[in-house]
Amino acid sequence: MASRTWPALVLRASVVDDSEDMVSAVLTDFSPVAIHDLAERPLPPGGLWDPTYPPIPDPPPTPLHWNVCFNDATERDQAATAIRAVLPELAIEAVDLPDEDWAARSQAALTMIHAGRFIIAPPWDMPAADVDATVIVIEPSMGFGTGHHATTRMCLRLLSELDVSDLTVLDLGTGSGVLTMAAALSGARRAVGIDVDVDAIQSAESSARMNTLPDTITFEVSDFRTSPPAAADLVLANLTGGMLTSSGAAIGALVKPGGQMIVSGFDHTEADGVLAAFPGFGEVTRLTEDNWIALQLRR
Ligand code: SAH
């Protein structure tokens, strides 16, 4: 069988700065079948997402080198024109790439993720409109809280099992806003996401704009240790073992009597310490994935 080729664009820039986000934004108007990121990427300390480093360290500067495949050449050429209009300094080359299966493989890294009754989808891989799931759209370029981390997925799975309609929900360290959006879309009476990192709140607000959310959702820049938000029926805290342990009293005080908590971001060696930090709480459910743990606790 003759192997097919893909009409593609090869995009290059010497430094990424925000061109990656801008290219992603332009590409959402087209339907690339695959985006292959070929840039050599030095990892920040501790890996791509190291939960012992809140706030998330800025990634080191890297060159941009993307191969973007399209279904047809017309769409490819229109995308090239649109990208050129916003990023004239980007090197853009139109090519026909042989299908070495990489198109499918690279797309897999950027496809939707299922977690409980939620689907976290990038704008270019949306599920069918009639899918029986709550869909949250997030740009994977935002780096964390995209459902690619086990702790986020486990928090979503635990949230899936709860009836939050009529509950107030507080998400401590909201990052991309994924858990706050999941709570709001599940009918929470009020869903508040806070983060100490201004960039995180900006990315949460930009994610929120890609979704049709009820007006019960709010994001705020704040540190719960120094400016405690109002207590809630359900508190979500995907932080680190260290922070959950050292700030257990402050976090526990944010859970209303009879309320619940979903905590994650720690491993087996830290689990006992985390539980001990929440003396008035009982363990309801425990999930583990890749040595990470998520706990549902009830006050
Ligand atoms: N909730 C998201 C992101 C978790 S990453 C998810 O589940 O995928 C943890 C987040 O906690 C980071 O964005 C970090 O900036 C934030 N954070 C750490 N300490 C905090 C504090 N004291 N107050 C508020 N946010 C904090």
Coordinates of C-alpha atoms and ligand atoms in Angstrom, one line a residue:
M1 CA 0.0 0.0 0.0
A2 CA 1.4 3.4 -1.0
S3 CA 1.9 5.4 2.2
R4 CA 0.1 8.7 2.3
T5 CA 1.6 12.1 2.9
W6 CA 0.2 14.9 5.1
P7 CA 0.1 18.5 4.0
A8 CA 2.0 20.1 6.8
L9 CA 3.7 23.3 8.1
V10 CA 7.1 23.3 9.7
L11 CA 7.2 26.2 12.2
R12 CA 10.5 27.4 13.7
A13 CA 11.5 30.3 16.0
S14 CA 14.8 30.6 17.9
V15 CA 13.0 31.3 21.2
V16 CA 9.5 30.3 22.2
D17 CA 8.5 33.2 24.5
D18 CA 4.7 33.4 23.8
S19 CA 4.7 32.4 20.2
E20 CA 3.7 28.9 21.1
D21 CA 0.5 30.1 22.8
M22 CA -0.2 32.4 19.8
V23 CA 0.3 29.6 17.3
S24 CA -2.0 27.3 19.3
A25 CA -4.6 30.1 19.4
V26 CA -4.5 30.5 15.6
L27 CA -4.5 26.8 15.0
T28 CA -7.8 26.4 16.9
D29 CA -9.5 28.1 13.9
F30 CA -8.3 25.2 11.7
S31 CA -8.3 21.5 12.4
P32 CA -4.8 20.2 12.5
V33 CA -4.8 16.4 12.6
A34 CA -1.5 16.4 14.5
I35 CA 1.0 18.7 16.1
H36 CA 4.5 17.3 16.5
D37 CA 6.7 19.2 18.9
L38 CA 10.3 18.5 17.8
A39 CA 12.1 21.1 20.0
E40 CA 14.8 19.9 22.4
R41 CA 13.4 21.0 25.7
P42 CA 15.7 21.2 28.8
L43 CA 13.5 20.2 31.8
P44 CA 13.0 22.6 34.7
P45 CA 14.3 21.4 38.0
G46 CA 12.4 18.2 39.0
G47 CA 10.8 17.6 35.6
L48 CA 7.9 19.0 33.7
W49 CA 5.6 19.3 36.7
D50 CA 7.2 18.9 40.0
P51 CA 4.7 19.4 42.8
T52 CA 7.4 20.0 45.3
Y53 CA 8.1 23.3 43.5
P54 CA 5.0 25.5 43.9
P55 CA 4.8 27.9 42.2
I56 CA 5.6 26.0 38.9
P57 CA 9.1 27.1 37.8
D58 CA 9.3 29.0 34.5
P59 CA 10.6 26.6 31.9
P60 CA 14.0 27.4 30.5
P61 CA 13.9 29.3 27.1
T62 CA 13.7 26.8 24.2
P63 CA 13.5 27.1 20.4
L64 CA 10.1 26.4 18.8
H65 CA 10.0 23.6 16.2
W66 CA 6.6 22.2 15.3
N67 CA 5.4 20.1 12.5
V68 CA 1.7 20.6 12.1
C69 CA -0.3 18.3 9.8
F70 CA -3.6 19.1 8.1
N71 CA -6.2 17.1 6.3
D72 CA -5.8 19.1 3.1
A73 CA -3.5 21.6 1.5
T74 CA -6.0 24.4 1.4
E75 CA -6.5 24.3 5.1
R76 CA -2.7 24.2 5.6
D77 CA -2.2 27.2 3.4
Q78 CA -4.9 29.2 5.1
A79 CA -3.4 28.3 8.5
A80 CA 0.0 29.5 7.2
T81 CA -1.4 32.9 6.2
A82 CA -3.2 33.3 9.5
I83 CA 0.0 32.4 11.5
R84 CA 2.1 34.8 9.3
A85 CA -0.3 37.6 10.1
V86 CA 0.2 37.3 13.9
L87 CA 3.8 36.1 14.0
P88 CA 5.6 37.5 10.9
E89 CA 9.0 36.6 12.4
L90 CA 8.2 32.9 12.6
A91 CA 9.8 30.7 9.9
I92 CA 7.0 28.8 8.1
E93 CA 7.6 26.1 5.5
A94 CA 4.8 24.2 3.7
V95 CA 5.8 20.6 3.1
D96 CA 4.2 17.2 2.5
L97 CA 5.3 14.9 5.2
P98 CA 5.3 11.1 4.8
D99 CA 3.0 9.3 7.2
E100 CA 5.4 7.4 9.3
D101 CA 2.7 6.9 11.8
W102 CA 4.1 9.8 13.8
A103 CA 1.1 11.9 13.1
A104 CA -1.1 9.5 15.0
R105 CA 1.5 9.0 17.7
S106 CA 2.1 12.7 18.3
Q107 CA -1.6 13.4 18.4
A108 CA -2.0 10.9 21.1
A109 CA 0.0 13.2 23.5
L110 CA -2.4 16.0 22.7
T111 CA -5.7 14.2 22.8
M112 CA -8.5 14.3 25.2
I113 CA -8.2 12.7 28.6
H114 CA -11.0 10.8 30.4
A115 CA -11.2 11.0 34.2
G116 CA -14.4 9.8 35.9
R117 CA -17.3 11.5 34.2
F118 CA -15.1 14.3 32.9
I119 CA -13.3 14.7 29.6
I120 CA -10.5 17.2 29.5
A121 CA -10.1 18.1 25.8
P122 CA -7.7 20.3 23.8
P123 CA -9.6 22.6 21.4
W124 CA -8.4 20.5 18.4
D125 CA -9.7 17.2 19.8
M126 CA -13.2 17.8 21.0
P127 CA -15.5 14.8 21.7
A128 CA -18.8 14.5 19.8
A129 CA -21.4 16.9 21.0
D130 CA -23.7 14.2 22.4
V131 CA -20.9 12.5 24.5
D132 CA -22.2 11.4 27.9
A133 CA -19.5 13.2 29.9
T134 CA -18.8 16.7 31.2
V135 CA -16.3 18.3 28.8
I136 CA -13.7 20.8 29.9
V137 CA -11.7 22.5 27.2
I138 CA -8.1 23.4 28.2
E139 CA -5.1 24.2 26.0
P140 CA -2.4 21.6 26.8
S141 CA 0.2 24.3 26.2
M142 CA -0.7 25.6 29.6
G143 CA 1.5 22.9 30.9
F144 CA -0.2 21.7 34.1
G145 CA -3.7 20.9 35.2
T146 CA -4.4 19.6 31.8
G147 CA -5.4 16.1 33.0
H148 CA -2.0 14.8 32.0
H149 CA -0.9 14.5 35.7
A150 CA -2.1 11.5 37.7
T151 CA -3.0 13.7 40.7
T152 CA -5.4 15.9 38.7
R153 CA -7.0 12.8 37.1
M154 CA -7.6 11.2 40.6
C155 CA -9.1 14.4 42.0
L156 CA -11.5 14.5 39.0
R157 CA -12.3 10.8 39.5
L158 CA -13.2 11.5 43.2
L159 CA -15.2 14.6 42.3
S160 CA -17.1 12.4 39.8
E161 CA -18.5 10.3 42.5
L162 CA -19.8 13.2 44.6
D163 CA -23.1 15.1 44.2
V164 CA -21.9 18.6 44.5
S165 CA -25.1 20.3 43.4
D166 CA -26.0 22.8 46.1
L167 CA -22.5 22.6 47.7
T168 CA -20.0 25.4 47.9
V169 CA -16.6 24.3 46.6
L170 CA -13.2 25.8 47.2
D171 CA -10.2 24.8 45.1
L172 CA -6.9 25.6 46.8
G173 CA -4.1 25.9 44.2
T174 CA -6.4 25.9 41.1
G175 CA -3.6 26.1 38.5
S176 CA -5.2 25.9 35.1
G177 CA -8.6 26.0 36.9
V178 CA -9.5 22.5 35.9
L179 CA -11.0 21.3 39.2
T180 CA -12.9 24.5 39.8
M181 CA -14.4 24.3 36.4
A182 CA -15.3 20.6 36.9
A183 CA -17.1 21.6 40.2
A184 CA -18.9 24.5 38.6
L185 CA -20.0 22.3 35.6
S186 CA -21.2 19.7 38.1
G187 CA -23.7 22.2 39.5
A188 CA -21.9 23.5 42.6
R189 CA -23.8 26.4 44.2
R190 CA -20.5 28.3 44.2
A191 CA -17.0 27.2 42.9
V192 CA -14.0 29.4 44.0
G193 CA -10.5 28.6 42.7
I194 CA -7.6 30.4 44.3
D195 CA -3.9 30.4 43.4
V196 CA -0.9 32.3 44.7
D197 CA 0.5 32.4 41.2
V198 CA -0.8 35.3 39.1
D199 CA 0.1 33.4 35.8
A200 CA -2.0 30.4 37.0
I201 CA -5.1 32.6 37.6
Q202 CA -4.6 34.2 34.2
S203 CA -4.4 30.8 32.6
A204 CA -7.5 29.6 34.6
E205 CA -9.4 32.7 33.4
S206 CA -8.4 32.1 29.8
S207 CA -9.4 28.4 30.1
A208 CA -12.7 29.5 31.6
R209 CA -13.4 31.6 28.5
M210 CA -13.1 28.5 26.3
N211 CA -15.9 26.8 28.2
T212 CA -19.5 27.7 28.8
L213 CA -19.5 28.0 32.5
P214 CA -22.2 29.0 35.0
D215 CA -21.7 32.3 36.8
T216 CA -21.2 30.5 40.0
I217 CA -17.4 30.3 39.3
T218 CA -14.8 32.7 40.6
F219 CA -11.0 32.8 40.4
E220 CA -8.8 34.8 42.7
V221 CA -5.1 35.4 43.3
S222 CA -4.5 34.7 46.9
D223 CA -2.5 32.6 49.4
F224 CA -4.9 30.6 51.6
R225 CA -2.4 30.7 54.4
T226 CA -2.3 34.5 54.7
S227 CA -5.8 35.4 53.4
P228 CA -8.1 32.5 54.2
P229 CA -11.2 32.4 51.9
A230 CA -14.7 31.6 53.1
A231 CA -15.1 28.0 54.4
A232 CA -16.8 25.6 51.9
D233 CA -18.7 22.3 51.9
L234 CA -16.1 20.7 49.7
V235 CA -12.4 21.7 49.6
L236 CA -10.1 20.5 46.9
A237 CA -6.4 20.7 47.5
N238 CA -4.0 19.2 45.0
L239 CA -0.9 20.7 46.5
T240 CA 2.1 18.9 47.9
G241 CA 2.7 16.5 50.8
G242 CA 4.8 19.2 52.5
M243 CA 2.2 21.9 52.2
L244 CA -0.8 19.7 53.2
T245 CA 1.2 18.6 56.3
S246 CA 2.4 22.0 57.3
S247 CA -0.8 23.8 56.6
G248 CA -3.3 21.1 57.6
A249 CA -4.9 23.2 60.3
A250 CA -5.4 26.2 58.0
I251 CA -6.8 23.9 55.2
G252 CA -9.0 21.9 57.6
A253 CA -10.5 25.1 59.0
L254 CA -11.8 25.9 55.5
V255 CA -14.0 22.8 55.5
K256 CA -17.5 23.4 57.0
P257 CA -18.5 20.9 59.7
G258 CA -19.9 17.8 58.0
G259 CA -18.1 18.8 54.8
Q260 CA -15.5 16.9 52.7
M261 CA -12.1 17.4 51.3
I262 CA -10.2 15.9 48.3
V263 CA -6.5 16.1 48.8
S264 CA -3.7 15.0 46.5
G265 CA -0.1 15.8 45.4
F266 CA 1.7 13.4 47.7
D267 CA 3.0 9.8 47.6
H268 CA 2.9 6.7 49.8
T269 CA 5.7 7.8 52.0
E270 CA 3.8 11.0 52.8
A271 CA 0.3 9.7 53.2
D272 CA 0.4 9.0 57.0
G273 CA 1.8 12.5 57.6
V274 CA -0.9 14.1 55.5
L275 CA -3.6 12.1 57.4
A276 CA -2.2 13.1 60.7
A277 CA -2.4 16.8 59.7
F278 CA -6.2 16.5 59.5
P279 CA -7.1 15.1 62.9
G280 CA -10.8 15.8 62.8
F281 CA -11.2 14.0 59.4
G282 CA -11.9 10.4 58.5
E283 CA -10.7 8.7 55.3
V284 CA -13.6 7.9 52.9
T285 CA -11.8 6.8 49.7
R286 CA -8.2 6.4 48.6
L287 CA -7.0 6.3 45.0
T288 CA -3.4 5.6 43.9
E289 CA -1.8 6.0 40.5
D290 CA 1.9 5.9 39.6
N291 CA 2.7 6.0 43.4
W292 CA 0.7 9.2 43.7
I293 CA -2.2 9.2 46.2
A294 CA -5.5 11.1 46.4
L295 CA -7.8 11.0 49.5
Q296 CA -11.3 11.9 50.0
L297 CA -11.8 12.9 53.7
R298 CA -14.9 13.8 55.7
R299 CA -15.0 16.1 58.6
Ligands
SAH1 N1 -5.5 22.1 40.9 C1 -4.7 21.9 39.7 C2 -3.2 22.4 39.8 C3 -2.4 21.8 41.0 S1 -0.7 22.5 41.0 C4 -4.7 20.4 39.4 O1 -5.2 19.7 40.1 O2 -4.2 20.0 38.3 C5 -0.7 23.3 42.6 C6 -1.1 24.8 42.5 O3 -1.1 25.2 43.9 C7 0.0 25.6 41.8 O4 -0.7 26.4 40.8 C8 0.5 26.6 42.9 O5 0.8 27.9 42.4 C9 -0.6 26.6 43.9 N2 -0.3 26.9 45.3 C10 0.8 26.5 46.0 N3 0.7 27.0 47.2 C11 -0.4 27.8 47.3 C12 -0.9 28.6 48.4 N4 -0.3 28.7 49.6 N5 -2.1 29.3 48.1 C13 -2.6 29.2 46.9 N6 -2.1 28.5 45.9 C14 -1.0 27.8 46.1

